[in-house]
Amino acid sequence: MSDTIFSKIISKEIPAEILYEDEHALAFSDISPQAPVHFLVIPKKPIATINDIQPEDTSLVGHLYWVAAQIAKQKGVAEDGYRAVMNCNEYGGQTVYHIHLHILAGKPLGWPPYQ
Ligand code: 5GP
């Protein structure tokens, strides 16, 4: 898989507002927030899209949700609720080909998400 901007955030070549880091995952604020709270949780392992997740990655993907919930609790948005979404490929609106969980919070969010 080719390098993405997120590989450079993992390696600290590019700065980001890092919210959480462990051996397997990194969370940071989105540079272009679409809600009052908008952060991304990514695996350190580069996986291009949801379609590329392998059986051995399933606990890693579950871990991303656990990390998201810890940060949501820290930020005080867990009780009111939030959207957790992972876009896939062109129709899903994916622009960075390193899977990432978007967490959007801080106001009621519209549904359905298409126009
Ligand atoms: P996607 O469109 O692939 O689902 O989401 C990519 C997200 O990454 C977008 O919300 C975009 O604002 C965010 N993003 C892109 N480049 C950077 C960056 O350099 N730093 C940070 N913090 N977020 C970025």
JSON list of C-alpha atoms and ligand atoms in Angstrom, two decimals:
[
{"chain": "A", "resi": 1, "resn": "MET", "atom": "CA", "xyz": [0.00, 0.00, 0.00]},
{"chain": "A", "resi": 2, "resn": "SER", "atom": "CA", "xyz": [1.34, 3.45, -0.83]},
{"chain": "A", "resi": 3, "resn": "ASP", "atom": "CA", "xyz": [2.01, 5.94, 1.92]},
{"chain": "A", "resi": 4, "resn": "THR", "atom": "CA", "xyz": [-0.79, 8.25, 2.91]},
{"chain": "A", "resi": 5, "resn": "ILE", "atom": "CA", "xyz": [-0.91, 11.42, 4.94]},
{"chain": "A", "resi": 6, "resn": "PHE", "atom": "CA", "xyz": [-1.95, 9.27, 7.90]},
{"chain": "A", "resi": 7, "resn": "SER", "atom": "CA", "xyz": [1.30, 7.25, 7.71]},
{"chain": "A", "resi": 8, "resn": "LYS", "atom": "CA", "xyz": [3.12, 10.54, 8.11]},
{"chain": "A", "resi": 9, "resn": "ILE", "atom": "CA", "xyz": [0.96, 11.46, 11.10]},
{"chain": "A", "resi": 10, "resn": "ILE", "atom": "CA", "xyz": [1.75, 8.06, 12.68]},
{"chain": "A", "resi": 11, "resn": "SER", "atom": "CA", "xyz": [5.48, 8.60, 12.12]},
{"chain": "A", "resi": 12, "resn": "LYS", "atom": "CA", "xyz": [5.15, 12.21, 13.39]},
{"chain": "A", "resi": 13, "resn": "GLU", "atom": "CA", "xyz": [6.51, 13.59, 10.13]},
{"chain": "A", "resi": 14, "resn": "ILE", "atom": "CA", "xyz": [3.32, 15.67, 9.99]},
{"chain": "A", "resi": 15, "resn": "PRO", "atom": "CA", "xyz": [1.88, 17.22, 13.14]},
{"chain": "A", "resi": 16, "resn": "ALA", "atom": "CA", "xyz": [-1.60, 16.49, 14.41]},
{"chain": "A", "resi": 17, "resn": "GLU", "atom": "CA", "xyz": [-3.51, 17.14, 17.61]},
{"chain": "A", "resi": 18, "resn": "ILE", "atom": "CA", "xyz": [-3.06, 13.67, 19.06]},
{"chain": "A", "resi": 19, "resn": "LEU", "atom": "CA", "xyz": [-5.74, 12.57, 21.51]},
{"chain": "A", "resi": 20, "resn": "TYR", "atom": "CA", "xyz": [-4.67, 8.98, 22.16]},
{"chain": "A", "resi": 21, "resn": "GLU", "atom": "CA", "xyz": [-1.90, 6.62, 21.16]},
{"chain": "A", "resi": 22, "resn": "ASP", "atom": "CA", "xyz": [-1.01, 3.03, 21.90]},
{"chain": "A", "resi": 23, "resn": "GLU", "atom": "CA", "xyz": [0.85, 0.23, 20.15]},
{"chain": "A", "resi": 24, "resn": "HIS", "atom": "CA", "xyz": [-1.97, -0.40, 17.70]},
{"chain": "A", "resi": 25, "resn": "ALA", "atom": "CA", "xyz": [-3.97, 2.79, 17.27]},
{"chain": "A", "resi": 26, "resn": "LEU", "atom": "CA", "xyz": [-3.77, 6.56, 17.07]},
{"chain": "A", "resi": 27, "resn": "ALA", "atom": "CA", "xyz": [-6.51, 9.15, 17.48]},
{"chain": "A", "resi": 28, "resn": "PHE", "atom": "CA", "xyz": [-6.29, 12.78, 16.46]},
{"chain": "A", "resi": 29, "resn": "SER", "atom": "CA", "xyz": [-8.52, 15.75, 15.73]},
{"chain": "A", "resi": 30, "resn": "ASP", "atom": "CA", "xyz": [-9.76, 16.09, 12.17]},
{"chain": "A", "resi": 31, "resn": "ILE", "atom": "CA", "xyz": [-8.12, 19.04, 10.41]},
{"chain": "A", "resi": 32, "resn": "SER", "atom": "CA", "xyz": [-11.46, 20.05, 8.87]},
{"chain": "A", "resi": 33, "resn": "PRO", "atom": "CA", "xyz": [-14.07, 19.39, 11.55]},
{"chain": "A", "resi": 34, "resn": "GLN", "atom": "CA", "xyz": [-17.61, 18.68, 10.36]},
{"chain": "A", "resi": 35, "resn": "ALA", "atom": "CA", "xyz": [-19.14, 18.86, 13.87]},
{"chain": "A", "resi": 36, "resn": "PRO", "atom": "CA", "xyz": [-18.21, 20.60, 17.14]},
{"chain": "A", "resi": 37, "resn": "VAL", "atom": "CA", "xyz": [-16.24, 17.46, 18.04]},
{"chain": "A", "resi": 38, "resn": "HIS", "atom": "CA", "xyz": [-14.64, 15.57, 15.15]},
{"chain": "A", "resi": 39, "resn": "PHE", "atom": "CA", "xyz": [-11.75, 13.21, 15.58]},
{"chain": "A", "resi": 40, "resn": "LEU", "atom": "CA", "xyz": [-10.34, 10.21, 13.76]},
{"chain": "A", "resi": 41, "resn": "VAL", "atom": "CA", "xyz": [-9.21, 6.85, 15.13]},
{"chain": "A", "resi": 42, "resn": "ILE", "atom": "CA", "xyz": [-6.83, 4.91, 12.91]},
{"chain": "A", "resi": 43, "resn": "PRO", "atom": "CA", "xyz": [-4.92, 1.65, 13.14]},
{"chain": "A", "resi": 44, "resn": "LYS", "atom": "CA", "xyz": [-1.16, 1.99, 12.94]},
{"chain": "A", "resi": 45, "resn": "LYS", "atom": "CA", "xyz": [-1.25, -0.89, 10.50]},
{"chain": "A", "resi": 46, "resn": "PRO", "atom": "CA", "xyz": [-1.98, 0.55, 7.05]},
{"chain": "A", "resi": 47, "resn": "ILE", "atom": "CA", "xyz": [-5.20, -0.96, 5.71]},
{"chain": "A", "resi": 48, "resn": "ALA", "atom": "CA", "xyz": [-6.45, 0.90, 2.63]},
{"chain": "A", "resi": 49, "resn": "THR", "atom": "CA", "xyz": [-10.22, 0.39, 2.86]},
{"chain": "A", "resi": 50, "resn": "ILE", "atom": "CA", "xyz": [-12.84, -1.61, 4.74]},
{"chain": "A", "resi": 51, "resn": "ASN", "atom": "CA", "xyz": [-12.69, -4.03, 1.81]},
{"chain": "A", "resi": 52, "resn": "ASP", "atom": "CA", "xyz": [-9.07, -4.80, 2.68]},
{"chain": "A", "resi": 53, "resn": "ILE", "atom": "CA", "xyz": [-9.71, -5.83, 6.30]},
{"chain": "A", "resi": 54, "resn": "GLN", "atom": "CA", "xyz": [-8.49, -9.40, 6.82]},
{"chain": "A", "resi": 55, "resn": "PRO", "atom": "CA", "xyz": [-9.72, -11.93, 9.39]},
{"chain": "A", "resi": 56, "resn": "GLU", "atom": "CA", "xyz": [-6.64, -11.25, 11.51]},
{"chain": "A", "resi": 57, "resn": "ASP", "atom": "CA", "xyz": [-7.53, -7.53, 11.63]},
{"chain": "A", "resi": 58, "resn": "THR", "atom": "CA", "xyz": [-10.94, -7.91, 13.22]},
{"chain": "A", "resi": 59, "resn": "SER", "atom": "CA", "xyz": [-9.85, -7.38, 16.82]},
{"chain": "A", "resi": 60, "resn": "LEU", "atom": "CA", "xyz": [-7.80, -4.38, 15.69]},
{"chain": "A", "resi": 61, "resn": "VAL", "atom": "CA", "xyz": [-10.88, -2.84, 14.08]},
{"chain": "A", "resi": 62, "resn": "GLY", "atom": "CA", "xyz": [-12.86, -3.51, 17.25]},
{"chain": "A", "resi": 63, "resn": "HIS", "atom": "CA", "xyz": [-10.11, -1.80, 19.20]},
{"chain": "A", "resi": 64, "resn": "LEU", "atom": "CA", "xyz": [-10.67, 1.38, 17.17]},
{"chain": "A", "resi": 65, "resn": "TYR", "atom": "CA", "xyz": [-14.23, 1.54, 18.54]},
{"chain": "A", "resi": 66, "resn": "TRP", "atom": "CA", "xyz": [-13.00, 1.01, 22.09]},
{"chain": "A", "resi": 67, "resn": "VAL", "atom": "CA", "xyz": [-10.52, 3.87, 21.67]},
{"chain": "A", "resi": 68, "resn": "ALA", "atom": "CA", "xyz": [-13.26, 6.05, 20.20]},
{"chain": "A", "resi": 69, "resn": "ALA", "atom": "CA", "xyz": [-15.51, 5.45, 23.19]},
{"chain": "A", "resi": 70, "resn": "GLN", "atom": "CA", "xyz": [-12.75, 6.29, 25.68]},
{"chain": "A", "resi": 71, "resn": "ILE", "atom": "CA", "xyz": [-12.10, 9.61, 23.98]},
{"chain": "A", "resi": 72, "resn": "ALA", "atom": "CA", "xyz": [-15.81, 10.36, 23.66]},
{"chain": "A", "resi": 73, "resn": "LYS", "atom": "CA", "xyz": [-16.15, 9.81, 27.42]},
{"chain": "A", "resi": 74, "resn": "GLN", "atom": "CA", "xyz": [-13.15, 12.05, 28.12]},
{"chain": "A", "resi": 75, "resn": "LYS", "atom": "CA", "xyz": [-14.63, 14.76, 25.93]},
{"chain": "A", "resi": 76, "resn": "GLY", "atom": "CA", "xyz": [-17.99, 14.48, 27.66]},
{"chain": "A", "resi": 77, "resn": "VAL", "atom": "CA", "xyz": [-19.96, 13.58, 24.53]},
{"chain": "A", "resi": 78, "resn": "ALA", "atom": "CA", "xyz": [-20.54, 9.88, 25.16]},
{"chain": "A", "resi": 79, "resn": "GLU", "atom": "CA", "xyz": [-23.86, 10.23, 26.98]},
{"chain": "A", "resi": 80, "resn": "ASP", "atom": "CA", "xyz": [-25.45, 12.59, 24.46]},
{"chain": "A", "resi": 81, "resn": "GLY", "atom": "CA", "xyz": [-24.14, 10.38, 21.68]},
{"chain": "A", "resi": 82, "resn": "TYR", "atom": "CA", "xyz": [-22.14, 10.57, 18.53]},
{"chain": "A", "resi": 83, "resn": "ARG", "atom": "CA", "xyz": [-21.73, 9.20, 15.03]},
{"chain": "A", "resi": 84, "resn": "ALA", "atom": "CA", "xyz": [-18.99, 6.66, 14.33]},
{"chain": "A", "resi": 85, "resn": "VAL", "atom": "CA", "xyz": [-18.49, 6.22, 10.61]},
{"chain": "A", "resi": 86, "resn": "MET", "atom": "CA", "xyz": [-15.89, 4.72, 8.31]},
{"chain": "A", "resi": 87, "resn": "ASN", "atom": "CA", "xyz": [-16.18, 5.78, 4.68]},
{"chain": "A", "resi": 88, "resn": "CYS", "atom": "CA", "xyz": [-15.29, 3.28, 1.95]},
{"chain": "A", "resi": 89, "resn": "ASN", "atom": "CA", "xyz": [-14.11, 4.13, -1.55]},
{"chain": "A", "resi": 90, "resn": "GLU", "atom": "CA", "xyz": [-15.52, 6.78, -3.86]},
{"chain": "A", "resi": 91, "resn": "TYR", "atom": "CA", "xyz": [-19.25, 6.48, -3.19]},
{"chain": "A", "resi": 92, "resn": "GLY", "atom": "CA", "xyz": [-18.60, 6.32, 0.54]},
{"chain": "A", "resi": 93, "resn": "GLY", "atom": "CA", "xyz": [-16.69, 9.58, 0.36]},
{"chain": "A", "resi": 94, "resn": "GLN", "atom": "CA", "xyz": [-13.29, 8.14, 1.28]},
{"chain": "A", "resi": 95, "resn": "THR", "atom": "CA", "xyz": [-10.40, 10.47, 0.46]},
{"chain": "A", "resi": 96, "resn": "VAL", "atom": "CA", "xyz": [-7.57, 9.01, 2.55]},
{"chain": "A", "resi": 97, "resn": "TYR", "atom": "CA", "xyz": [-6.83, 5.36, 1.80]},
{"chain": "A", "resi": 98, "resn": "HIS", "atom": "CA", "xyz": [-5.84, 4.28, 5.30]},
{"chain": "A", "resi": 99, "resn": "ILE", "atom": "CA", "xyz": [-8.94, 3.21, 7.21]},
{"chain": "A", "resi": 100, "resn": "HIS", "atom": "CA", "xyz": [-10.14, 5.65, 9.84]},
{"chain": "A", "resi": 101, "resn": "LEU", "atom": "CA", "xyz": [-13.12, 5.87, 12.11]},
{"chain": "A", "resi": 102, "resn": "HIS", "atom": "CA", "xyz": [-14.69, 9.33, 12.14]},
{"chain": "A", "resi": 103, "resn": "ILE", "atom": "CA", "xyz": [-16.26, 10.35, 15.44]},
{"chain": "A", "resi": 104, "resn": "LEU", "atom": "CA", "xyz": [-18.65, 13.27, 15.10]},
{"chain": "A", "resi": 105, "resn": "ALA", "atom": "CA", "xyz": [-20.34, 14.75, 18.14]},
{"chain": "A", "resi": 106, "resn": "GLY", "atom": "CA", "xyz": [-21.44, 17.85, 19.97]},
{"chain": "A", "resi": 107, "resn": "LYS", "atom": "CA", "xyz": [-24.82, 18.42, 18.31]},
{"chain": "A", "resi": 108, "resn": "PRO", "atom": "CA", "xyz": [-27.70, 16.33, 16.96]},
{"chain": "A", "resi": 109, "resn": "LEU", "atom": "CA", "xyz": [-26.59, 14.88, 13.63]},
{"chain": "A", "resi": 110, "resn": "GLY", "atom": "CA", "xyz": [-28.78, 14.51, 10.57]},
{"chain": "A", "resi": 111, "resn": "TRP", "atom": "CA", "xyz": [-29.89, 11.19, 9.15]},
{"chain": "A", "resi": 112, "resn": "PRO", "atom": "CA", "xyz": [-29.85, 9.93, 6.44]},
{"chain": "A", "resi": 113, "resn": "PRO", "atom": "CA", "xyz": [-26.39, 11.24, 5.53]},
{"chain": "A", "resi": 114, "resn": "TYR", "atom": "CA", "xyz": [-27.05, 11.68, 1.80]},
{"chain": "A", "resi": 115, "resn": "GLN", "atom": "CA", "xyz": [-28.71, 14.45, -0.15]},
{"chain": "B", "resi": 1, "resn": "5GP", "atom": "P1", "xyz": [-12.41, 10.47, 4.45]},
{"chain": "B", "resi": 1, "resn": "5GP", "atom": "O1", "xyz": [-12.91, 11.51, 3.49]},
{"chain": "B", "resi": 1, "resn": "5GP", "atom": "O2", "xyz": [-11.31, 9.66, 3.83]},
{"chain": "B", "resi": 1, "resn": "5GP", "atom": "O3", "xyz": [-13.46, 9.64, 5.09]},
{"chain": "B", "resi": 1, "resn": "5GP", "atom": "O4", "xyz": [-11.80, 11.30, 5.66]},
{"chain": "B", "resi": 1, "resn": "5GP", "atom": "C1", "xyz": [-10.51, 11.83, 5.65]},
{"chain": "B", "resi": 1, "resn": "5GP", "atom": "C2", "xyz": [-10.47, 12.83, 6.76]},
{"chain": "B", "resi": 1, "resn": "5GP", "atom": "O5", "xyz": [-9.14, 13.14, 7.03]},
{"chain": "B", "resi": 1, "resn": "5GP", "atom": "C3", "xyz": [-11.17, 14.15, 6.41]},
{"chain": "B", "resi": 1, "resn": "5GP", "atom": "O6", "xyz": [-12.19, 14.41, 7.36]},
{"chain": "B", "resi": 1, "resn": "5GP", "atom": "C4", "xyz": [-10.04, 15.18, 6.46]},
{"chain": "B", "resi": 1, "resn": "5GP", "atom": "O7", "xyz": [-10.46, 16.42, 6.97]},
{"chain": "B", "resi": 1, "resn": "5GP", "atom": "C5", "xyz": [-9.02, 14.49, 7.34]},
{"chain": "B", "resi": 1, "resn": "5GP", "atom": "N1", "xyz": [-7.66, 14.88, 7.04]},
{"chain": "B", "resi": 1, "resn": "5GP", "atom": "C6", "xyz": [-7.07, 14.90, 5.82]},
{"chain": "B", "resi": 1, "resn": "5GP", "atom": "N2", "xyz": [-5.80, 15.29, 5.91]},
{"chain": "B", "resi": 1, "resn": "5GP", "atom": "C7", "xyz": [-5.56, 15.52, 7.22]},
{"chain": "B", "resi": 1, "resn": "5GP", "atom": "C8", "xyz": [-4.41, 15.95, 7.95]},
{"chain": "B", "resi": 1, "resn": "5GP", "atom": "O8", "xyz": [-3.34, 16.21, 7.40]},
{"chain": "B", "resi": 1, "resn": "5GP", "atom": "N3", "xyz": [-4.54, 16.08, 9.30]},
{"chain": "B", "resi": 1, "resn": "5GP", "atom": "C9", "xyz": [-5.71, 15.78, 9.95]},
{"chain": "B", "resi": 1, "resn": "5GP", "atom": "N4", "xyz": [-5.72, 15.95, 11.28]},
{"chain": "B", "resi": 1, "resn": "5GP", "atom": "N5", "xyz": [-6.82, 15.38, 9.30]},
{"chain": "B", "resi": 1, "resn": "5GP", "atom": "C10", "xyz": [-6.74, 15.26, 7.95]}
]
